[in-house]
Short mmCIF file of C-alpha atoms in Angstrom, two decimals:
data_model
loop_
_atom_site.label_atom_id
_atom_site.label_comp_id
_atom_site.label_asym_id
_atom_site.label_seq_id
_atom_site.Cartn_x
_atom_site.Cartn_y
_atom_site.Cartn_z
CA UNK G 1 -13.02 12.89 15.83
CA UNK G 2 -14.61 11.27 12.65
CA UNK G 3 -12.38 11.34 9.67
CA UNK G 4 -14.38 13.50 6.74
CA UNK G 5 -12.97 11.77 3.84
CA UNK G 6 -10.89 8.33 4.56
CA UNK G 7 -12.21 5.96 6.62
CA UNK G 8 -11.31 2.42 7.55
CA UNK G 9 -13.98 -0.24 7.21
CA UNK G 10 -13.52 -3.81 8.67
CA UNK G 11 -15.13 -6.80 7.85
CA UNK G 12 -14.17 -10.89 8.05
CA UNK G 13 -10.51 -9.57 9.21
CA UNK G 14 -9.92 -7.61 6.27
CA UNK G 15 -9.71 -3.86 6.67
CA UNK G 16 -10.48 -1.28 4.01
CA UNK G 17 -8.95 2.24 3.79
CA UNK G 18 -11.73 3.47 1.30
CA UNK G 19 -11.25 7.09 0.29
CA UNK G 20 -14.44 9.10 0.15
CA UNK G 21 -13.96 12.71 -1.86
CA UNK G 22 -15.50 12.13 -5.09
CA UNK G 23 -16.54 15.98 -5.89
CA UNK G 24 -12.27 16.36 -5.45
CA UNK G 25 -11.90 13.30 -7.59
CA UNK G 26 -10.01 12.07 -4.10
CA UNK G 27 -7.98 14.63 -4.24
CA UNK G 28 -5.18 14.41 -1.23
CA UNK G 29 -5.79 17.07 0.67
CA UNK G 30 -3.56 18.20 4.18
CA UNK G 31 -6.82 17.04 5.59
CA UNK G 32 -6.99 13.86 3.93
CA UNK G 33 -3.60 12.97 4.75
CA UNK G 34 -4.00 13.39 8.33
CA UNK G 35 -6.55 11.08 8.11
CA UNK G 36 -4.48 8.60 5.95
CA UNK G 37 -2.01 8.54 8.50
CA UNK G 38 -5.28 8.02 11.15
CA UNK G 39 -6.50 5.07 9.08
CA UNK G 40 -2.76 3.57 8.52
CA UNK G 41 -2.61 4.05 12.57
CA UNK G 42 -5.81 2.46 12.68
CA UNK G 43 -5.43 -0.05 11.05
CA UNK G 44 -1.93 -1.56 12.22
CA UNK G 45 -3.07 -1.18 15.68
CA UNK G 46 -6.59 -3.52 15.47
CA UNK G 47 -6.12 -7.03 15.60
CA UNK G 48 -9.18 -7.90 14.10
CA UNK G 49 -7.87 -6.26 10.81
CA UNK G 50 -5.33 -9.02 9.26
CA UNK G 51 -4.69 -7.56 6.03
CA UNK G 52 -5.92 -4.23 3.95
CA UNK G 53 -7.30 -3.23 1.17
CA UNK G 54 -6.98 0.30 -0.22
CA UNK G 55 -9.84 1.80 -2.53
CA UNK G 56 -10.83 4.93 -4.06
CA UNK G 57 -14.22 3.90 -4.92
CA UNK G 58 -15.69 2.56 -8.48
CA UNK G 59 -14.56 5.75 -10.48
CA UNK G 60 -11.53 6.87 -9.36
CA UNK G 61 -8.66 5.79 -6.40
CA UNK G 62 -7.00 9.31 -6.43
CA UNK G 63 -6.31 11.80 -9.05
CA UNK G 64 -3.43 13.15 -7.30
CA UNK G 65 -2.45 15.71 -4.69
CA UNK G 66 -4.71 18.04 -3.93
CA UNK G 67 -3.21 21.44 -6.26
CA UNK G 68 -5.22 23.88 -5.61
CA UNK G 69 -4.36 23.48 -1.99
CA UNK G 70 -0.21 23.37 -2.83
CA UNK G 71 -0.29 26.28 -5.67
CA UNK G 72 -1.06 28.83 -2.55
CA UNK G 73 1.95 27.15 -0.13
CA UNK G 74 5.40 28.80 -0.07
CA UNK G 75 8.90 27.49 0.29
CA UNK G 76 8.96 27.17 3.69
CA UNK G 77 5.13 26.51 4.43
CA UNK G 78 5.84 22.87 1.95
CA UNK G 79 9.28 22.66 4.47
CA UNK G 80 7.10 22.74 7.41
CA UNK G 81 4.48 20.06 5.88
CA UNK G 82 6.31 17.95 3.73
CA UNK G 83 6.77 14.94 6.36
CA UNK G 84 3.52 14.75 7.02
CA UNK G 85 2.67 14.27 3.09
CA UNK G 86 5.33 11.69 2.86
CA UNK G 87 4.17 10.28 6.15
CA UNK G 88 0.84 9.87 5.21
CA UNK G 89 2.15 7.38 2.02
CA UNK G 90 4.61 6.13 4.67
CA UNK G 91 1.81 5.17 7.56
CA UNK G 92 0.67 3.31 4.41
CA UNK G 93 2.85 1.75 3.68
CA UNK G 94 5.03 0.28 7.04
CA UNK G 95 1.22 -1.37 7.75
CA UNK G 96 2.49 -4.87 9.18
CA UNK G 97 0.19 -6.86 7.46
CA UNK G 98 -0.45 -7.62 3.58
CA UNK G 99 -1.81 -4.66 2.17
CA UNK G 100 -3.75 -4.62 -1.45
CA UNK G 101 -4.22 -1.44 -3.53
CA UNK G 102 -7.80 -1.52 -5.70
CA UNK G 103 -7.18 1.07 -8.24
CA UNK G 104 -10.30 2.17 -10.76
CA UNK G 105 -9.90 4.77 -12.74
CA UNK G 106 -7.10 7.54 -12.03
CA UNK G 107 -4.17 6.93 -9.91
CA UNK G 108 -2.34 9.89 -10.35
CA UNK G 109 0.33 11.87 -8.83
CA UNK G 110 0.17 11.47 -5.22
CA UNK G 111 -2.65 8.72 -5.93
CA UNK G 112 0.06 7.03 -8.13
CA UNK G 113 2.50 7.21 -4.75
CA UNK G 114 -0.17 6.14 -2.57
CA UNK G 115 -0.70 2.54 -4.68
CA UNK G 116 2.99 1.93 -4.88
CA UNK G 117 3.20 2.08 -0.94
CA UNK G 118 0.78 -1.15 -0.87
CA UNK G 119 2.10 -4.49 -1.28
CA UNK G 120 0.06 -5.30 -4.35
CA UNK G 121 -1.62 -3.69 -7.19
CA UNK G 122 -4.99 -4.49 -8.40
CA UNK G 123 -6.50 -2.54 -11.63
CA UNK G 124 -9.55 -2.44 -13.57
CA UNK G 125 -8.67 -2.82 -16.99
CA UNK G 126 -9.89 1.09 -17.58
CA UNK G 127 -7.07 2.60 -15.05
CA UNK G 128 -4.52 5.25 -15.56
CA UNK G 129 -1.54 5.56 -13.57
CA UNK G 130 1.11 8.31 -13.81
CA UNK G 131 3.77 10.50 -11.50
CA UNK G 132 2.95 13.75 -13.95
CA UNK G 133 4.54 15.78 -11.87
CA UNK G 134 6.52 17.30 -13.83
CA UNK G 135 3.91 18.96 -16.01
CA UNK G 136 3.49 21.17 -13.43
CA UNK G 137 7.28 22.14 -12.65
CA UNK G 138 7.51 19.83 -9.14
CA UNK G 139 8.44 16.68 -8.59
CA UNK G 140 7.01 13.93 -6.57
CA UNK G 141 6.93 14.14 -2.79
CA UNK G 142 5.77 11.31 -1.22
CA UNK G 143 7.91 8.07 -2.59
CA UNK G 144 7.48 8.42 -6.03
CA UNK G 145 11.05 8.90 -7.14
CA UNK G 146 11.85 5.91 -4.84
CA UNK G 147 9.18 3.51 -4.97
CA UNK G 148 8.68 3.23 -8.23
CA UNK G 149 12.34 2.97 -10.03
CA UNK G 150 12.29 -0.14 -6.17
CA UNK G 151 8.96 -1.68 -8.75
CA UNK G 152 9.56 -0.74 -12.41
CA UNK G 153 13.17 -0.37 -12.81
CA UNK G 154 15.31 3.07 -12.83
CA UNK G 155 15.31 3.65 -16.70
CA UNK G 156 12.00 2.78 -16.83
CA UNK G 157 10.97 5.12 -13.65
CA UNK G 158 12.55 7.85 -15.30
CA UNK G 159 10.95 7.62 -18.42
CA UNK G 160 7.52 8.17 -16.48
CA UNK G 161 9.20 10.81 -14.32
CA UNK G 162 10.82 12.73 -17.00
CA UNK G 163 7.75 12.69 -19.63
CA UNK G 164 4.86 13.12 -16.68
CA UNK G 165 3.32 10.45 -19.70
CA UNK G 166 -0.08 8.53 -17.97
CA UNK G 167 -0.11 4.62 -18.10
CA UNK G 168 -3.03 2.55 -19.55
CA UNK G 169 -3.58 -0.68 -17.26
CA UNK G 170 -2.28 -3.21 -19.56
CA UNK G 171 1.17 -1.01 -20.45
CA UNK G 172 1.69 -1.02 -15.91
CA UNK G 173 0.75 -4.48 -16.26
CA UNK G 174 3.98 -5.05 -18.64
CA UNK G 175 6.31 -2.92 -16.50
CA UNK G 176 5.23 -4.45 -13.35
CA UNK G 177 3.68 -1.24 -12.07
CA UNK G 178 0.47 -2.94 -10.91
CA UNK G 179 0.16 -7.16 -10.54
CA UNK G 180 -2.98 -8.28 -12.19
CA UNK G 181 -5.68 -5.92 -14.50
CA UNK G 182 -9.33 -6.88 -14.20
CA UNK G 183 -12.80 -5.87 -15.43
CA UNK G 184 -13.52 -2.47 -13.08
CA UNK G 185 -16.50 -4.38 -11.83
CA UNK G 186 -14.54 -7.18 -10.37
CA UNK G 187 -11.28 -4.59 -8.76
CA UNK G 188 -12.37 -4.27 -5.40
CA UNK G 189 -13.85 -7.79 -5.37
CA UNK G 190 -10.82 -9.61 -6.10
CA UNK G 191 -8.55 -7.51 -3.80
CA UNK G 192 -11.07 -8.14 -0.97
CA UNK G 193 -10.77 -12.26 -1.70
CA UNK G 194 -6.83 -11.82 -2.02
CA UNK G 195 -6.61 -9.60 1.14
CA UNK G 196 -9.27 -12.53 3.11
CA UNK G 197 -7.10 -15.28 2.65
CA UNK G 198 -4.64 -13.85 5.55
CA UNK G 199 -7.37 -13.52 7.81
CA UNK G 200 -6.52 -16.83 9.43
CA UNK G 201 -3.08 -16.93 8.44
CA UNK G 202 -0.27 -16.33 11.23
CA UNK G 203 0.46 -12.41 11.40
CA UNK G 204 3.48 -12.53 13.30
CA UNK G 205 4.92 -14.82 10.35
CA UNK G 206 3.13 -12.10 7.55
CA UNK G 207 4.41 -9.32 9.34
CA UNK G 208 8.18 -11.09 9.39
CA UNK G 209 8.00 -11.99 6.26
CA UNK G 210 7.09 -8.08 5.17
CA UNK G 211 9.87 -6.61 6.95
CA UNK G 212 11.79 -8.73 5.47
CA UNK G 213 11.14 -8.25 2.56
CA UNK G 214 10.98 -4.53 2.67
CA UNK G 215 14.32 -3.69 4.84
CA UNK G 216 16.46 -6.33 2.50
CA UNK G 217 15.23 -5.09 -0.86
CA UNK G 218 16.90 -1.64 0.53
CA UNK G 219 19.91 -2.93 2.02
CA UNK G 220 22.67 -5.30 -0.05
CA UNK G 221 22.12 -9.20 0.19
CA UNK G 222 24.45 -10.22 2.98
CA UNK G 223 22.98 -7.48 5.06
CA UNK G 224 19.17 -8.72 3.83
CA UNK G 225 20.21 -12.23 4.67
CA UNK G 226 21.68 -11.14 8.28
CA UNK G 227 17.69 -9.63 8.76
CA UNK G 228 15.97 -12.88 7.35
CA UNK G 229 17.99 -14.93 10.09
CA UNK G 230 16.68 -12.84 13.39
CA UNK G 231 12.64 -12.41 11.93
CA UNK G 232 13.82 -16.55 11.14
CA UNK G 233 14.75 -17.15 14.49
CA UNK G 234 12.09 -14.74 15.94
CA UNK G 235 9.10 -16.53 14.89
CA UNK G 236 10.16 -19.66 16.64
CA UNK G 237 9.36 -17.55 19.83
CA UNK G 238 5.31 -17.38 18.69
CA UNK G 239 2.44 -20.05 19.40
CA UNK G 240 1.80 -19.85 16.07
CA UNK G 241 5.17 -21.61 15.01
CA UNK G 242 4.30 -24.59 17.26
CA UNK G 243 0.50 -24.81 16.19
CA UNK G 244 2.06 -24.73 12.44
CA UNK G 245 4.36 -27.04 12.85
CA UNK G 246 2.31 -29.67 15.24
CA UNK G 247 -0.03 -29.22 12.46
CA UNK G 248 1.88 -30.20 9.60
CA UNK G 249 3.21 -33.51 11.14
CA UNK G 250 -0.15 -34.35 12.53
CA UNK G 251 -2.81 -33.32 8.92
CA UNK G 252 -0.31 -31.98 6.48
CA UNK G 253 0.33 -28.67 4.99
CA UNK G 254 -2.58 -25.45 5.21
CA UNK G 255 -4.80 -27.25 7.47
CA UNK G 256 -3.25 -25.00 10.65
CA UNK G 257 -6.14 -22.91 12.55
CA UNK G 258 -4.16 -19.87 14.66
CA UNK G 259 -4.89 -17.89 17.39
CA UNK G 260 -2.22 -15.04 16.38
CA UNK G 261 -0.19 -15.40 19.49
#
């Protein structure tokens, strides 16, 4: 079935989620988180697709959750849904391969969540980021409350928690909430060029060193240091360790072509 409003795009090993619902502002709709999830699926599955970049479009990455859609659901109707919203963030985010937000314009809410499941943060120099939740009595649902105090710092988190206040792109810059600020013109450029230098890198070795990463910043350091060892040892099991290495002693370092095996 074709997705309506997120689709991913591939080109030169890169893949793009781009989300496509500009009359909703990209609004995330159940519908568009289904197709998130699709996309995420999509996306970790391909081989050709070595890294990702995730884009909103030239205006706006996502103003949020979709609202209008939640202000009709009940108790037990957001019990019965909730995993899939966080899932959708979550497909997102457990992608095991480098993945690149592009945020222009408005990354609110749910949109805010969304960028702080990628790795990175890209944002034009006119972006807005905010969890404003609060403003309307809820909190955030999909990783907010725990991604971002992971990024920014707990005091810091709950400042932007508490107040609902939005973020101009050089304040996130400052607070680490997004990793470099460009002109808007040059957002999704720049992500694409970051994201295309892993398209001949070793994924096995990427995807390692993302796990890594990610399961010892939420465990305590001799635990994170037990999971370095294994993905350590593990890698030694691909051809791309050997091609690395025979590489290295034969031309020197980053001259090592791999076959992702």
């Amino acid at each position: 079935m074709t997705a309506e409003f997120v689709r991913l795009e591939v080109a030169d090993g890169v893949g793009t989620i781009r989300l496509d619902r500009p009359k909703a502002m990209n609004a995330i709709s159940l519908q568009v988180q289904d197709e998130l999830r699709a996309a995420a699926a999509e996306a970790t599955e391909r081989s050709d697709v070595r890294a990702v970049v995730v884009w909103g479009g030239e205006k706006v990455f996502a103003a949020g959750n979709d609202v209008k859609e939640m202000a009709t659901m009940s108790y037990t109707d957001m019990v019965d849904r909730v995993d899939a919203l966080q899932g959708a963030v979550n497909a997102v985010a457990r992608i095991p391969k480098p993945v690149v937000a592009a945020v222009n314009g408005y990354a609110l809410g749910g949109g805010c969540e969304l960028a702080l499941a990628a790795d990175l943060r890209f944002a034009a120099d006119n972006a807005v980021l905010g969890q404003p939740e609060v403003l309307l009595g809820i909190i955030p649902g999909a990783g907010g409350t725990q991604r971002l105090p992971r990024l920014v710092g707990p005091s810091r988190a709950k400042d932007l928690l508490f107040s609902g206040r939005f973020v101009k792109a050089e304040e996130a810059l400052a607070i680490g909430l997004v990793d470099r600020v460009l002109p808007a013109a040059e957002v999704y450029t720049e992500a694409l060029a970051w994201a295309g230098r892993f398209a001949t890198a070793a994924p096995y070795a990427l995807r390692a060193i993302k796990e890594s990463v990610d399961r010892g910043s939420e465990s305590d350091l001799e635990t994170g240091l037990q999971i370095e060892r294994q993905a350590f040892a593990a890698v030694f099991a691909t051809e791309d360790s050997r091609t690395g290495m025979r590489s290295f002693i034969d031309n020197g370092p980053g001259k090592a072509t791999f076959d992702g095996r």
